[in-house]
Short mmCIF file of C-alpha atoms in Angstrom, two decimals:
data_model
loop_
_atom_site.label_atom_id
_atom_site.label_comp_id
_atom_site.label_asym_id
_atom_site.label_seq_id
_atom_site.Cartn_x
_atom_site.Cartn_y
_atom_site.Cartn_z
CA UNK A 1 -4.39 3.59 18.09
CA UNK A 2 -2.58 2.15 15.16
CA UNK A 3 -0.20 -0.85 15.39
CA UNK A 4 2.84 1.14 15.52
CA UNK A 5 1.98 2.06 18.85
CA UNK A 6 1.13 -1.45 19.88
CA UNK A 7 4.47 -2.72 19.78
CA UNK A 8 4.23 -5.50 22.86
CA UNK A 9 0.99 -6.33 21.46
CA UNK A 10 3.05 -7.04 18.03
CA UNK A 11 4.95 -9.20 20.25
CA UNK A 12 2.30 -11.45 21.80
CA UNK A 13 1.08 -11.79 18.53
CA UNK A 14 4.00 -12.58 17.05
CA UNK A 15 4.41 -15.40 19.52
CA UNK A 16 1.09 -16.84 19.26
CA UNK A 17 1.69 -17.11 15.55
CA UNK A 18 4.96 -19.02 16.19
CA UNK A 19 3.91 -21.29 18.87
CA UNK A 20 0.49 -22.31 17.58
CA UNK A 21 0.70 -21.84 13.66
CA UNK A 22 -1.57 -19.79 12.07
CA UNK A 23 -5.63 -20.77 11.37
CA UNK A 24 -7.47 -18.88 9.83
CA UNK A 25 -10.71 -19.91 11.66
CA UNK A 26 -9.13 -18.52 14.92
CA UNK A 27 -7.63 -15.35 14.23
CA UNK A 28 -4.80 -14.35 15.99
CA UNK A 29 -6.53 -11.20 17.79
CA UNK A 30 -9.37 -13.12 18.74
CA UNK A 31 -7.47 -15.20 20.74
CA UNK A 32 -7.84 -14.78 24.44
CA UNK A 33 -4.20 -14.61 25.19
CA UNK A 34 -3.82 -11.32 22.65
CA UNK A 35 -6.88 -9.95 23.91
CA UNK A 36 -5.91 -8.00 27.27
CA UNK A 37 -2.71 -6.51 25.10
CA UNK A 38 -4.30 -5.24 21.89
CA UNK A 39 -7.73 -4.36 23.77
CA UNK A 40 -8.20 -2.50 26.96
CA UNK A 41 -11.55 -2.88 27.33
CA UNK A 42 -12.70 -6.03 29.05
CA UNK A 43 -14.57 -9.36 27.23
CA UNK A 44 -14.07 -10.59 23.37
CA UNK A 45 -14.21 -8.47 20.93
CA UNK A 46 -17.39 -8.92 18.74
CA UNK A 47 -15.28 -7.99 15.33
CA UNK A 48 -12.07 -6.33 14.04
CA UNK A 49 -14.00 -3.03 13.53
CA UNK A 50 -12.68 0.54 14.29
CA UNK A 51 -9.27 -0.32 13.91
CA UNK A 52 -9.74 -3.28 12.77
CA UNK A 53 -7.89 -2.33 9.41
CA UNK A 54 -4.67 -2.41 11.67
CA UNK A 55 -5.04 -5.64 12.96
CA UNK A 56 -6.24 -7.24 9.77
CA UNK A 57 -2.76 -5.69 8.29
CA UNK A 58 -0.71 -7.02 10.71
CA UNK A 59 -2.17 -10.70 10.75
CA UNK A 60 -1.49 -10.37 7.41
CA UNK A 61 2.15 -9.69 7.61
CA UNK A 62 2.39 -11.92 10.05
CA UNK A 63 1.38 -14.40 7.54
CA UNK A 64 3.67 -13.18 4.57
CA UNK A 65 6.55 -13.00 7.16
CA UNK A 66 6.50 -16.85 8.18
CA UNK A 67 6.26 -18.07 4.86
CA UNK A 68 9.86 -18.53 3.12
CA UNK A 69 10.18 -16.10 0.16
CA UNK A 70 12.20 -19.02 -1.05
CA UNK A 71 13.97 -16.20 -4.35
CA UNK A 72 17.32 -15.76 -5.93
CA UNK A 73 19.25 -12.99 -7.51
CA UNK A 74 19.64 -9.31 -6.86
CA UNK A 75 16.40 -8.45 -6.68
CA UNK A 76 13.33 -10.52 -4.63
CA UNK A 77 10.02 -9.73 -5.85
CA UNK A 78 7.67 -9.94 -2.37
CA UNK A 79 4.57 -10.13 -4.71
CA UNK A 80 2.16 -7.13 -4.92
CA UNK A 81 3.46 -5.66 -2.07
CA UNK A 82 7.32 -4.85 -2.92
CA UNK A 83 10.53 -6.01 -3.19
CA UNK A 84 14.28 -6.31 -1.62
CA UNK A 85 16.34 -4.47 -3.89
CA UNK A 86 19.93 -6.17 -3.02
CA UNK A 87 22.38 -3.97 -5.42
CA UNK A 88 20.51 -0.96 -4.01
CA UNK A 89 20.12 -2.39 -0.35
CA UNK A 90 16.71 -1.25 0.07
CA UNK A 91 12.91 -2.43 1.13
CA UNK A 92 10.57 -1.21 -1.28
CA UNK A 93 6.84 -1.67 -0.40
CA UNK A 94 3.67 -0.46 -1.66
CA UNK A 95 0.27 0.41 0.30
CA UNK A 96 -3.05 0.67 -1.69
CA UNK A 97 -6.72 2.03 -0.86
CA UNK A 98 -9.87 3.58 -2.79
CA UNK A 99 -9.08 7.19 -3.29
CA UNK A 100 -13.18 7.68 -2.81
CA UNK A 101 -12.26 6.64 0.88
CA UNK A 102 -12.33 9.10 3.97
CA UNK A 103 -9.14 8.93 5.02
CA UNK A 104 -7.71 6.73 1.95
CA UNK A 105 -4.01 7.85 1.73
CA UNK A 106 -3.75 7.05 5.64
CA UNK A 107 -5.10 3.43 5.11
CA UNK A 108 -2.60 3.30 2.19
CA UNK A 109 0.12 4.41 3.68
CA UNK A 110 -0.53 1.80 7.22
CA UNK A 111 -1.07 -0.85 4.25
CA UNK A 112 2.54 0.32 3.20
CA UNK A 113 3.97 0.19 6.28
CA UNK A 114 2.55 -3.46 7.07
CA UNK A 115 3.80 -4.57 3.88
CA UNK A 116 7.56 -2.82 4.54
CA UNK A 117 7.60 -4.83 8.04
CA UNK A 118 6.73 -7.93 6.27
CA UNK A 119 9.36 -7.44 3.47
CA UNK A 120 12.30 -6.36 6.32
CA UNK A 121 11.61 -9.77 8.37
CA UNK A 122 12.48 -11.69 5.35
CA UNK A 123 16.08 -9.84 4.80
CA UNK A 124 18.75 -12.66 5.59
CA UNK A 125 21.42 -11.77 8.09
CA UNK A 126 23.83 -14.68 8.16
CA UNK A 127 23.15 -17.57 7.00
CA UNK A 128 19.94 -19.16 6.90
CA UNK A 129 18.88 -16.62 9.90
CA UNK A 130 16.78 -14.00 8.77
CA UNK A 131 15.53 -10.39 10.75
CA UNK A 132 12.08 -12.25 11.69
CA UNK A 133 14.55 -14.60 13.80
CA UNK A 134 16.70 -11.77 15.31
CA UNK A 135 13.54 -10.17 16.35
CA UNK A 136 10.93 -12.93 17.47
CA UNK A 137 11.94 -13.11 20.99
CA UNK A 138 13.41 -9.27 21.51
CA UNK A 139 11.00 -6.75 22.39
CA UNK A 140 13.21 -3.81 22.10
CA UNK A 141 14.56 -4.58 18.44
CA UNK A 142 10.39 -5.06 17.25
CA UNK A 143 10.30 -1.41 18.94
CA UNK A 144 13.16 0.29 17.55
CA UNK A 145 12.02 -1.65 14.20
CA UNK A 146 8.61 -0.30 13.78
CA UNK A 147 10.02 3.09 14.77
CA UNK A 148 12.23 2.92 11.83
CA UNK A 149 8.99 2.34 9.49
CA UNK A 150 7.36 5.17 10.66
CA UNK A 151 9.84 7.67 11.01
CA UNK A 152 10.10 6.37 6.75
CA UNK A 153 8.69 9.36 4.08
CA UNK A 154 6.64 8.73 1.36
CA UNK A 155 8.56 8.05 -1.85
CA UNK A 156 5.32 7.77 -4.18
CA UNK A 157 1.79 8.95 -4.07
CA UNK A 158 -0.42 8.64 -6.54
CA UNK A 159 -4.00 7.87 -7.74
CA UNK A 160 -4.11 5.42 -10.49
CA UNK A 161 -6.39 4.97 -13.78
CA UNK A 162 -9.29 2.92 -11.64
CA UNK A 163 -9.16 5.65 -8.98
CA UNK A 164 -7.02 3.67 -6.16
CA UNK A 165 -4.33 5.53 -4.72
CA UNK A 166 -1.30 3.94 -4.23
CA UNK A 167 1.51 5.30 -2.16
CA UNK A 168 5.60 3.98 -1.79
CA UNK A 169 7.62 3.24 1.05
CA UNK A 170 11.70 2.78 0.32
CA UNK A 171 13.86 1.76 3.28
CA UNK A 172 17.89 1.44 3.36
CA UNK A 173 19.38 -1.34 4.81
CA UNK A 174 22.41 0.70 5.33
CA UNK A 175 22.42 2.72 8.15
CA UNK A 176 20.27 2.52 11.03
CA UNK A 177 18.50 -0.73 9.96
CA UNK A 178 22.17 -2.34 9.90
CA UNK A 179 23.08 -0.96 13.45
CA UNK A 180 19.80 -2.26 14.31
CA UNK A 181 20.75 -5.81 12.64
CA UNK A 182 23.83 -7.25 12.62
CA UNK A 183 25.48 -9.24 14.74
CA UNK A 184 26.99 -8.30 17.62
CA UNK A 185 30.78 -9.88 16.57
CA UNK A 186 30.91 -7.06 14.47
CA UNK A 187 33.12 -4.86 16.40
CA UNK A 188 34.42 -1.39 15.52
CA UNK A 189 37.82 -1.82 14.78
CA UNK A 190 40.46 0.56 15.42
CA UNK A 191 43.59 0.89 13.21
CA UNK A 192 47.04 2.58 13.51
CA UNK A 193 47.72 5.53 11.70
CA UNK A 194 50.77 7.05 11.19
CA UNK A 195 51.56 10.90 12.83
CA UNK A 196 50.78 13.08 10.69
CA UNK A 197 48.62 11.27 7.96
CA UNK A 198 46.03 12.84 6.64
CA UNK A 199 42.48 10.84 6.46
CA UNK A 200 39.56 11.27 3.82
CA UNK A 201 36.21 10.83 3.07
CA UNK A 202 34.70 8.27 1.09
CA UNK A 203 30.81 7.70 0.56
CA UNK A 204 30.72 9.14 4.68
CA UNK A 205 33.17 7.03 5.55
CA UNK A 206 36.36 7.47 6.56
CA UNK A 207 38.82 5.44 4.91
CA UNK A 208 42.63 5.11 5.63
CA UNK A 209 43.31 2.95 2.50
CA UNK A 210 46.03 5.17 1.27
CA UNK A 211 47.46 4.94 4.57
CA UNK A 212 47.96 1.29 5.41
CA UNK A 213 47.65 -0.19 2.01
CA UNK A 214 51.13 1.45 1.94
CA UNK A 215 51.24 1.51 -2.14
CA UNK A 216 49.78 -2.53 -1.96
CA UNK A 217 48.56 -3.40 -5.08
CA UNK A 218 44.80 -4.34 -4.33
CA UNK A 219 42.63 -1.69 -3.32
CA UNK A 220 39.62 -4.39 -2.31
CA UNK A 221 37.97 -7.62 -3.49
CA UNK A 222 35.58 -8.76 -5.83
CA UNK A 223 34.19 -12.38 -5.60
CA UNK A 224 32.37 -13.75 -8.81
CA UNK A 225 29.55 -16.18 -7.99
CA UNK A 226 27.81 -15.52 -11.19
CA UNK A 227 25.42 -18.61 -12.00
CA UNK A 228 25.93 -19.49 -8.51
CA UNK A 229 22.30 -18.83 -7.12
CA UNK A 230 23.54 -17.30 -4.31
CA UNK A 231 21.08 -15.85 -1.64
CA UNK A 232 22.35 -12.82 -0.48
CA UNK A 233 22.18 -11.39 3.12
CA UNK A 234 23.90 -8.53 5.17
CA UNK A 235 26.55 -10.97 6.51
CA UNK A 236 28.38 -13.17 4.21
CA UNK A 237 30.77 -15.10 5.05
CA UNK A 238 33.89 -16.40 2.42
CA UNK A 239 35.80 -19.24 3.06
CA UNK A 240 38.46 -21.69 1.33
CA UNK A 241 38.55 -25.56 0.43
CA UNK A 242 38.98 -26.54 3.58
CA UNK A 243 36.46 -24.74 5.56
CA UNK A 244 38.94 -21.51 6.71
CA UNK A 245 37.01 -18.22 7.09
CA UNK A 246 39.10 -16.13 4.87
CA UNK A 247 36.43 -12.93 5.58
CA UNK A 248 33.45 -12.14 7.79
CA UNK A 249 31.73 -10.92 10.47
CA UNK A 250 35.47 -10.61 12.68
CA UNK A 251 36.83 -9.25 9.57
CA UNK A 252 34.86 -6.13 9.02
CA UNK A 253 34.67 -3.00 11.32
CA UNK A 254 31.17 -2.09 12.20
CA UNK A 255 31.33 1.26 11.56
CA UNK A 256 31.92 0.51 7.75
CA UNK A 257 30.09 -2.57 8.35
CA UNK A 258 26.72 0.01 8.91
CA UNK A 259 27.49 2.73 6.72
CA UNK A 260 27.80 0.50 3.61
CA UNK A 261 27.48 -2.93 4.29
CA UNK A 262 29.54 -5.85 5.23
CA UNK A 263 29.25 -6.48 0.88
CA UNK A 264 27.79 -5.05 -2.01
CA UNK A 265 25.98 -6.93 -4.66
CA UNK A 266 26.44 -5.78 -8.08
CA UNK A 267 24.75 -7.48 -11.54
CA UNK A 268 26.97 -8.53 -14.26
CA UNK A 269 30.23 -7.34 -14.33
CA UNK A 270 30.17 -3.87 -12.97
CA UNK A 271 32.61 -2.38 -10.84
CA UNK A 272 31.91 -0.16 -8.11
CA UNK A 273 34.93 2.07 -8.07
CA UNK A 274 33.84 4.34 -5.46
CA UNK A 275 33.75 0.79 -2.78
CA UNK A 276 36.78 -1.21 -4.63
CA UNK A 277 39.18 1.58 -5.59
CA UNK A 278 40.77 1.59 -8.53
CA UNK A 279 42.46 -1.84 -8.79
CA UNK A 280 40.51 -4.55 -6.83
CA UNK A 281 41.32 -8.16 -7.36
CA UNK A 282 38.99 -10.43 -8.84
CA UNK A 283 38.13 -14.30 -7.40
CA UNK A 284 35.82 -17.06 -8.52
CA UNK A 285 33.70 -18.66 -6.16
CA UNK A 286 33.77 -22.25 -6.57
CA UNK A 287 30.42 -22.62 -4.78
CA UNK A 288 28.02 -21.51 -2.37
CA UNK A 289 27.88 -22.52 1.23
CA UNK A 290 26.24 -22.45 4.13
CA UNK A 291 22.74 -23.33 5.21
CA UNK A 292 21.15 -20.09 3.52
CA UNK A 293 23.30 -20.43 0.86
CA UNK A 294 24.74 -17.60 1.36
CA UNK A 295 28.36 -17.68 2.13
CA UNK A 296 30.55 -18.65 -0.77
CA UNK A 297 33.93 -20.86 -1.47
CA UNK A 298 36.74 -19.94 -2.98
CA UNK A 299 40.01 -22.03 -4.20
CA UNK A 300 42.53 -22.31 -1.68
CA UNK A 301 45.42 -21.07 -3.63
CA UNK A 302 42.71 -17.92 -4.37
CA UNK A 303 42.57 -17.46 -0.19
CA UNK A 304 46.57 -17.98 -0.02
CA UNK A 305 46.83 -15.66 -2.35
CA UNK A 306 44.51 -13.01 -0.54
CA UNK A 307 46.24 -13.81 2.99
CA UNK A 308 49.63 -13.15 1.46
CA UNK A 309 48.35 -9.23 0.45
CA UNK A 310 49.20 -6.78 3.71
CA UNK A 311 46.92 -5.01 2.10
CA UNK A 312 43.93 -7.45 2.65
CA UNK A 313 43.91 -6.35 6.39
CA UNK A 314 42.80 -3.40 5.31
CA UNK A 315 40.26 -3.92 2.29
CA UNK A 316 38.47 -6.05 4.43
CA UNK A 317 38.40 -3.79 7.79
CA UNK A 318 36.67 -1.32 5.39
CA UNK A 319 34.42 -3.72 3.64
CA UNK A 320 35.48 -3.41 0.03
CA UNK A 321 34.37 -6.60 -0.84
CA UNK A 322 31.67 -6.90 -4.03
CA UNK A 323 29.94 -9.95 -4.91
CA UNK A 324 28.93 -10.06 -8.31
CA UNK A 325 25.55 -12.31 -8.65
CA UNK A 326 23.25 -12.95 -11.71
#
């Protein structure tokens, strides 16, 4: 049985790790309060054989997922086992074995699914709190979680030069990881449309923009925080001088909140049309805020002039907000 069927045993493990700290001359499974949930049969187990490629896997993401990644920027490099692609909102991880192995590409691909879990715990949510907090203490979400990883298909699968074969897991954050995830204050929030108007689709999402911006002159919001070293996370929150949330987590409607995020990220000075329309106004953030250093501030006459646009309502119910990061 491989760990993705051993969620509660993930669990105990899990806890063990964060109550005791990790030692390497005890390992976690060999402790007697894991034993009776990863092992069935009776006494101390004399080594991690058998499956112990499983359990080796997961005290080693256990490992990579308490230590802070502690990176900036649009993409964070998890070392040889992926990275968190922020512009693209994905989990990239890798899984390597000898291709000379019986039953190599499955050891890769459990290697690759280890190192996914690992990379997902470290995704921020808001603020400082990442998805390895959300999860610690809630069965369920660890179940639903390591569902998601295995239900994910190969995206690369190779054999290299030196005979290893390597193989590539790619998860969105969009979707079903961000129903998963984000708070529950995100709320779907209904709007009032006029009889008769007609709706479209944007990116699977339907918009009513053209509706109840009512010919405004913003069509959504970019925030520059370029040389800013901003952390980003699924939740950000943007505020003024004085503290006032201007947007966030009350501001956004969940169901546009999942399907494409409560922001983007974008590099440089690109402009995603398809998100921002085709005249979104551009702010500086003075600086970044928060404990995670994640949220940013803007000026207050910046935020006065956002509250003043009836079309801000709107923007922000549908998420078209862009942060532009180095």
């Amino acid at each position: 049985m491989t760990f993705f069927k051993r969620a509660p045993a993930f669990a105990m493990a899990l806890k063990v790790v964060c109550q005791r700290g990790y030692n390497p001359r005890q390992p976690v499974f060999n402790r007697p309060s894991v034993w009776p949930v990863f092992l069935p049969a009776r006494g101390k187990p004399r080594s991690t054989g058998g499956s112990g490629f499983a359990l080796m896997g997961l005290a080693l993401a256990l490992i990579v997922v308490l230590a802070p990644s502690g990176a900036s920027g649009l993409t964070v490099v998890l070392g040889p086992m992926g990275h968190i692609n922020w512009e693209r909102a994905e989990v990239v991880a890798h899984g390597v074995s000898q291709a000379a192995r019986e039953g190599s590409q499955k050891l890769a691909l459990e290697t690759a699914r280890f190192n996914l879990f690992s990379g997902l715990k470290t995704v921020r949510i808001l603020g400082s709190s990442t998805v390895a907090d959300v999860v610690k203490n809630d069965l369920p979400k660890i179940e639903e979680l390591i569902a998601l990883i295995s239900a994910v298909p190969l995206t690369i699968h190779k054999e290299q030069s030196d005979g290893s074969l390597t193989v590539t897991l790619s998860l969105s954050m969009r979707g079903a990881f961000s129903q998963l995830m984000l708070p529950d204050e995100i709320q779907k929030i209904e709007v009032v449309k006029p009889v008769g108007a007609k709706l479209r689709k944007d990116s699977g999402v339907t918009t009513e923009s053209e509706i109840s911006q009512g010919g405004g002159r913003h069509t959504g919001l970019i925030v520059d925080a370029l040389g800013l070293d901003l952390q980003p996370a699924l939740v950000v929150r943007v505020m003024d001088e004085n503290g006032e949330l201007l947007y966030g987590p009350g501001f956004s409607s969940r169901d546009y909140a999942v399907s494409w995020g409560v922001v983007g990220y974008a590099s440089g000075t690109a402009v995603d049309q398809k998100r921002l329309g085709a005249a979104p106004l551009r702010v500086a953030a003075l600086r970044v805020a928060g404990a995670g250093r994640s949220d940013v501030t803007i000026s207050n006459s910046a935020a006065d002039e956002i509250r003043g646009l009836p079309e801000h309502i709107s923007f922000f119910r549908e998420c078209r907000v862009v942060i532009w990061v180095n």
